[in-house]
XYZ file of C-alpha atoms in Angstrom:
465
model
C -11.749 101.111 55.689
C -10.053 104.145 54.085
C -12.191 107.291 53.997
C -13.057 108.762 50.605
C -10.828 111.510 49.264
C -11.790 115.167 49.508
C -12.848 116.223 46.009
C -13.660 119.817 45.164
C -14.008 121.781 41.949
C -11.805 124.812 41.264
C -14.169 126.859 39.102
C -12.805 128.851 36.164
C -15.640 129.673 33.812
C -13.411 130.349 30.781
C -11.559 127.103 31.404
C -8.315 126.222 33.125
C -6.318 125.737 29.914
C -5.544 128.915 27.956
C -6.992 127.653 24.667
C -10.004 125.998 26.285
C -12.384 128.846 25.455
C -11.688 128.203 21.739
C -12.853 124.590 21.893
C -16.141 124.091 20.003
C -19.102 124.729 22.284
C -17.003 126.090 25.159
C -18.148 129.049 27.247
C -16.288 132.103 25.953
C -18.083 135.210 27.279
C -17.837 136.160 30.975
C -21.028 138.198 30.625
C -22.801 134.845 30.675
C -20.965 133.456 33.693
C -24.056 133.247 35.889
C -25.662 130.471 33.858
C -22.409 128.493 33.708
C -21.876 128.861 37.459
C -25.346 127.518 38.168
C -24.812 124.602 35.792
C -21.457 123.744 37.349
C -22.974 123.937 40.834
C -25.795 121.569 39.914
C -23.380 119.089 38.327
C -21.027 119.229 41.312
C -23.780 118.729 43.871
C -25.377 115.888 41.900
C -21.955 114.197 41.752
C -21.567 114.640 45.542
C -18.402 116.730 45.353
C -17.364 118.350 48.613
C -17.022 121.999 47.601
C -16.785 124.606 44.872
C -13.657 126.746 45.106
C -13.317 130.254 43.653
C -9.904 131.881 43.320
C -9.303 135.571 42.697
C -7.053 138.081 40.913
C -7.206 141.789 41.638
C -6.132 143.263 38.297
C -6.361 142.679 34.569
C -4.420 143.430 31.408
C -4.027 142.303 27.795
C -1.207 139.893 28.641
C -3.704 137.682 30.485
C -5.460 136.893 27.181
C -2.631 134.527 26.336
C -1.347 133.456 29.752
C -4.545 132.981 31.788
C -7.658 134.133 29.916
C -9.930 133.182 32.813
C -8.378 136.027 34.843
C -9.293 138.765 32.353
C -12.828 139.284 33.654
C -14.378 137.208 36.400
C -17.087 137.445 39.019
C -15.965 138.453 42.515
C -15.605 135.173 44.477
C -17.728 136.220 47.467
C -20.457 137.315 45.074
C -20.202 133.989 43.252
C -20.619 131.852 46.366
C -23.488 133.956 47.676
C -25.205 133.614 44.307
C -24.755 129.843 44.388
C -25.854 129.539 47.999
C -29.414 130.025 46.795
C -29.285 127.231 44.198
C -27.408 124.579 46.215
C -28.235 122.614 49.345
C -25.284 120.424 50.346
C -22.045 121.442 48.682
C -19.404 123.605 50.372
C -18.693 127.066 48.972
C -15.171 128.512 49.319
C -14.311 132.081 48.301
C -10.881 133.711 48.100
C -9.982 136.873 50.030
C -6.681 138.734 49.643
C -5.461 139.655 53.136
C -3.058 142.261 51.736
C -5.926 144.478 50.607
C -9.064 143.235 52.363
C -10.544 144.591 55.589
C -10.736 141.922 58.327
C -14.063 143.148 59.748
C -15.717 143.190 56.313
C -14.252 139.757 55.588
C -15.483 138.333 58.891
C -18.916 139.794 58.233
C -19.161 138.413 54.680
C -17.881 134.934 55.562
C -19.989 134.613 58.700
C -22.997 135.713 56.650
C -22.201 133.065 54.030
C -22.001 130.426 56.746
C -25.312 131.494 58.309
C -27.103 131.679 54.972
C -25.890 128.219 53.904
C -26.311 126.470 57.247
C -22.578 125.880 57.654
C -21.293 125.372 54.111
C -18.950 128.367 53.863
C -15.167 128.491 53.686
C -12.513 131.096 52.910
C -9.248 130.873 50.992
C -6.790 133.448 52.337
C -4.076 134.666 49.975
C -1.487 137.421 50.189
C -1.429 138.327 46.493
C 1.035 137.892 43.662
C -0.103 140.553 41.171
C 1.871 143.835 41.416
C -0.842 145.716 39.502
C -3.225 145.134 42.411
C -1.378 147.740 44.479
C -2.382 150.657 42.255
C -5.959 149.375 42.188
C -6.030 149.745 45.969
C -4.400 153.154 46.209
C -0.885 151.952 46.971
C 2.381 152.733 45.234
C 3.865 149.248 45.378
C 2.854 145.704 46.175
C 4.119 144.789 49.660
C 7.067 142.433 49.960
C 6.639 138.831 51.071
C 7.559 139.417 54.724
C 5.191 142.370 55.127
C 2.346 140.519 53.430
C 2.680 137.533 55.733
C 3.035 139.713 58.830
C -0.340 141.157 57.926
C -1.791 137.746 57.007
C -0.853 136.312 60.413
C -2.652 139.137 62.172
C -5.556 139.050 59.737
C -6.298 135.397 60.558
C -6.230 136.084 64.292
C -8.579 139.060 63.918
C -10.892 137.016 61.700
C -11.148 134.207 64.234
C -11.744 136.628 67.118
C -14.564 138.277 65.199
C -16.146 134.907 64.366
C -16.110 134.232 68.119
C -18.038 137.401 68.988
C -21.183 135.438 69.897
C -20.880 132.531 72.314
C -23.256 129.619 72.032
C -26.323 130.552 74.036
C -25.740 134.279 73.636
C -29.022 134.629 71.770
C -31.704 134.086 74.441
C -34.888 135.349 72.755
C -36.993 134.946 75.940
C -40.267 136.621 74.966
C -41.814 136.436 78.438
C -38.834 137.944 80.205
C -38.183 140.377 77.373
C -34.547 139.253 77.171
C -33.108 138.933 73.667
C -29.393 138.339 74.379
C -27.056 137.485 77.213
C -24.600 140.391 77.076
C -21.966 138.418 78.978
C -21.739 136.077 76.000
C -21.031 138.819 73.484
C -17.325 139.615 73.173
C -15.255 142.288 71.539
C -12.273 141.265 69.466
C -10.103 144.052 70.873
C -7.217 143.134 68.592
C -4.443 145.617 67.931
C -1.494 144.330 65.936
C 1.181 146.052 63.914
C -0.713 145.581 60.632
C -4.313 144.988 61.695
C -6.595 146.629 64.262
C -10.193 145.670 64.932
C -12.499 146.175 67.907
C -15.682 144.195 67.276
C -17.975 142.545 68.196
C -19.180 141.243 64.847
C -22.745 142.187 63.928
C -23.526 138.791 62.365
C -24.805 135.762 64.270
C -22.347 133.068 65.310
C -21.288 131.027 62.233
C -22.822 127.534 62.400
C -19.333 126.044 61.973
C -17.843 128.297 64.649
C -14.923 128.983 62.326
C -15.596 128.384 58.628
C -12.726 126.286 57.192
C -9.652 128.268 56.157
C -7.689 127.434 53.007
C -4.186 128.590 52.117
C -1.715 127.919 49.303
C 1.906 128.876 48.827
C 5.475 127.658 48.584
C 7.543 130.103 50.652
C 8.579 129.195 54.230
C 6.210 131.865 55.601
C 3.354 130.480 53.529
C 4.016 126.923 54.709
C 4.146 128.156 58.304
C 0.810 129.959 57.950
C -0.817 126.921 56.360
C 0.526 124.610 59.065
C -0.589 126.866 61.921
C -3.948 128.098 60.644
C -5.249 126.366 57.512
C -7.688 123.496 57.356
C -6.870 122.865 53.696
C -3.358 123.431 52.352
C -3.252 123.650 48.565
C 0.020 122.472 47.065
C 1.319 121.934 43.538
C 3.569 118.959 42.809
C 4.525 117.221 39.581
C 4.554 113.680 40.944
C 3.290 111.704 43.945
C 6.697 111.461 45.613
C 7.165 115.247 45.676
C 3.614 115.755 46.926
C 4.053 113.140 49.645
C 7.220 114.876 50.854
C 5.432 118.239 51.029
C 2.470 116.684 52.819
C 4.775 115.091 55.397
C 6.512 118.430 55.948
C 3.236 120.316 56.412
C 1.865 117.731 58.835
C 5.057 117.938 60.888
C 4.836 121.729 60.969
C 1.199 121.520 62.053
C 2.091 119.175 64.907
C 4.923 121.499 65.960
C 2.361 124.321 66.064
C 0.310 122.341 68.587
C -2.275 120.993 66.156
C -3.535 117.529 65.358
C -1.902 116.981 61.944
C -5.028 115.122 60.789
C -6.845 118.467 60.933
C -4.649 119.779 58.104
C -5.775 118.337 54.780
C -3.381 118.576 51.834
C -5.075 119.135 48.481
C -3.473 118.964 45.026
C -4.828 120.247 41.696
C -5.780 117.850 38.932
C -6.694 118.698 35.329
C -8.567 115.679 33.967
C -9.490 115.567 30.299
C -12.312 113.045 30.298
C -14.240 111.272 27.546
C -16.039 107.984 26.957
C -12.776 106.391 25.797
C -9.073 107.049 26.220
C -8.786 107.755 22.488
C -11.566 110.340 22.587
C -9.920 112.070 25.540
C -6.576 112.185 23.714
C -8.327 113.767 20.727
C -9.532 116.591 23.013
C -5.976 117.295 24.194
C -4.810 117.230 20.576
C -7.404 119.859 19.695
C -6.484 122.030 22.696
C -2.821 122.072 21.648
C -3.727 122.994 18.083
C -5.860 125.881 19.378
C -3.053 127.503 21.414
C -2.191 130.840 19.729
C 1.448 130.707 18.619
C 3.752 132.777 16.441
C 3.390 130.907 13.168
C 4.482 133.822 11.009
C 1.010 134.087 9.478
C -1.640 134.789 12.125
C -0.077 137.997 13.438
C -0.381 136.851 17.065
C 3.198 137.914 17.754
C 2.250 141.536 17.076
C -0.390 141.531 19.837
C 0.331 143.298 23.138
C 1.547 140.913 25.774
C 2.072 137.967 23.417
C 4.505 135.508 25.094
C 7.941 135.307 23.542
C 8.196 131.534 23.997
C 5.397 130.629 21.574
C 7.431 130.127 18.425
C 9.295 127.360 16.654
C 12.546 129.205 17.291
C 11.892 129.253 21.044
C 11.184 125.521 21.088
C 14.304 124.737 19.067
C 16.326 126.824 21.492
C 14.911 124.620 24.248
C 15.818 121.569 22.187
C 19.413 122.761 21.804
C 19.260 122.981 18.007
C 22.093 125.025 16.424
C 21.294 128.153 14.478
C 21.862 126.402 11.151
C 19.709 123.374 11.988
C 17.374 122.464 9.113
C 14.460 122.330 11.566
C 14.573 126.121 11.849
C 13.344 126.294 8.243
C 10.433 123.900 8.840
C 6.781 124.881 8.563
C 4.967 125.052 11.875
C 2.471 122.372 10.770
C 5.117 120.057 9.309
C 5.544 116.637 10.891
C 8.516 116.339 13.241
C 11.130 114.070 11.622
C 12.460 111.224 13.750
C 15.991 112.389 13.032
C 15.310 115.856 14.413
C 13.620 114.401 17.486
C 16.629 112.190 18.104
C 18.781 115.308 18.548
C 16.496 116.862 21.198
C 17.921 117.639 24.606
C 16.313 116.292 27.776
C 13.753 119.070 28.243
C 12.464 118.962 24.663
C 12.461 115.164 24.792
C 10.127 115.269 27.780
C 7.762 117.562 25.879
C 7.725 115.145 22.940
C 7.000 112.187 25.220
C 4.097 114.052 26.836
C 2.602 115.007 23.466
C 2.776 111.392 22.308
C 1.221 110.085 25.529
C -1.533 112.680 25.725
C -2.554 113.000 22.065
C -1.893 109.519 20.674
C 0.214 111.014 17.885
C 3.496 109.404 16.790
C 6.638 110.385 14.961
C 5.797 109.786 11.310
C 2.855 107.827 9.969
C -0.674 109.031 9.301
C -1.117 110.849 12.619
C 2.222 112.544 13.225
C 3.408 114.953 15.887
C 3.829 118.397 14.342
C 6.044 121.269 15.378
C 2.898 123.164 16.386
C 2.092 120.491 18.977
C 5.552 120.746 20.500
C 5.605 124.546 20.578
C 2.185 124.643 22.267
C 2.960 121.903 24.803
C 6.258 123.522 25.791
C 4.905 127.071 25.983
C 1.644 126.212 27.774
C 2.436 123.218 30.007
C -0.340 121.449 31.882
C -0.446 118.315 34.007
C -3.307 116.747 32.082
C -4.681 113.420 33.282
C -6.144 112.030 30.077
C -8.566 109.197 29.501
C -11.822 107.509 30.293
C -13.232 107.067 33.777
C -10.836 104.250 34.642
C -7.732 106.290 33.842
C -8.926 109.197 35.972
C -9.782 106.932 38.905
C -6.386 105.204 38.596
C -4.676 108.591 38.986
C -6.673 109.460 42.104
C -5.988 106.026 43.580
C -2.250 106.194 42.844
C -1.815 109.523 44.621
C -3.925 108.447 47.595
C -2.009 105.196 48.035
C 1.303 107.077 47.846
C 0.243 109.328 50.740
C 0.571 112.256 48.353
C -2.746 113.989 49.038
C -5.886 114.006 51.129
C -7.851 115.174 48.124
C -7.997 116.983 44.805
C -9.122 120.290 43.343
C -10.576 119.399 39.956
C -9.924 121.860 37.134
C -11.635 121.721 33.751
C -9.874 122.671 30.521
C -13.086 124.280 29.277
C -16.612 124.751 30.556
C -19.150 123.351 30.887
C -18.623 120.190 28.801
C -15.423 119.000 30.448
C -16.742 119.443 33.960
C -19.899 117.614 32.945
C -17.734 114.785 31.574
C -15.877 114.550 34.874
C -19.026 114.517 36.998
C -21.013 112.113 34.822
C -18.243 109.762 33.640
C -15.376 109.837 36.150
C -17.266 110.584 39.388
C -19.346 107.368 39.322
C -16.163 105.300 38.956
C -14.520 107.228 41.788
C -17.559 106.501 43.940
C -17.520 102.814 42.985
C -13.902 102.565 44.165
C -14.626 104.367 47.436
C -12.625 107.437 46.398
C -15.560 109.860 46.431
C -18.572 110.344 48.673
C -17.943 111.933 52.058
C -20.723 112.826 54.473
C -21.511 115.691 56.827
C -24.082 118.430 57.231
C -21.446 121.194 57.313
C -18.290 121.733 55.305
C -16.170 121.126 58.425
C -17.864 117.770 58.891
C -17.418 116.780 55.242
C -13.723 117.592 55.509
C -13.442 115.527 58.743
C -12.064 118.476 60.679
C -12.041 118.658 64.430
C -13.768 121.429 66.332
C -12.117 124.825 65.793
C -9.704 125.983 68.474
C -11.198 129.175 69.987
C -8.746 132.061 69.948
C -10.301 133.575 73.095
C -9.720 130.337 74.994
C -6.142 130.137 73.727
C -5.519 133.726 74.833
C -6.895 133.006 78.306
C -4.823 129.823 78.574
C -1.708 131.740 77.570
């Protein structure tokens, strides 16, 4: 019998789609994030999801309002998981740490503490950073190049594991009669001195219940793939179709085996953005509304005058994509005019794909009473998203298709807006996933839920070498 998929929730309180916060009833003020986080955690645990995942971004600016509003102001991920540790009992809690700027001892201390406080439900997502503005926020002139960042990340992971191994099993004796609290021979220093990272240890937190909390990593560069294959328990990848994902998964598993690991201990996770409703038609209506709420340069709203407004959000930009000549009549159309079939017939391949996606995801057609408008096409092209749209059956079909194609070991579920869309996923789609055997793993710790083998001790590897 095939094991259920790994299913986690990638939590973005302002929603994963840039116009999601504008949807009626959606959470729109990060000052109220705490209540939303608790609600999401309760929904996720009741649905028997495997973990909550919190990403990070170490800077902000007005451009993020249009590109990724959820990054403008957000709770620190370690703070978020520690907050939720007190209101959850079973679900895993994964926080992101940027190895370019973080201190390995402080990271080891915080993540070991999370694991102790949750009884083995902690995990850490290690990233190297992609935001140049983060450098100035950490007292540096420039953001390090890719090679330097991964040199440090490699050493950071080794230091982290050594610190987690500070206390052997049985090191804590607590013999009241003999007056012996610890066995000092079972307390180790890290004594790690690399080119980028130095740390002595031991760690002043008890041994993590999982030994090593699961490590997550995402990236596309060769160095990133190598780090994921050698060190990660979950590798997050992005792929547009099952065939591409399956190829990446095969590559990562081969790299893991070449690094001396059991490839089954590396789980490949892909993102999914389900828009869920009671019926397929109701779900398509939500996508339609999200597209209409994307701020675009319509010549009236004044959005184009705002700082950081993207240049591709205009009818002219879409028609450039479509290959329309400068004198094309479409360039004089109103943004909310219906798209004529004749104009659509002249679209190039890229614009044609956008049109097909709008039709499939919104239920609109060329012409008729419910036509595709230019606004829909501009929004869909400028703010692309791999929506999976429909009722519970459509969502479960997507999960099943990717599993059967060998494309993924699991999914990170994103929600276009909070909390209603996540509630729809957990109350409508999750029961169908469970009925089909796609959801519902077991295990007292996060490592056990992810079906990971015992962690490979770094001390033992060093002695063997």
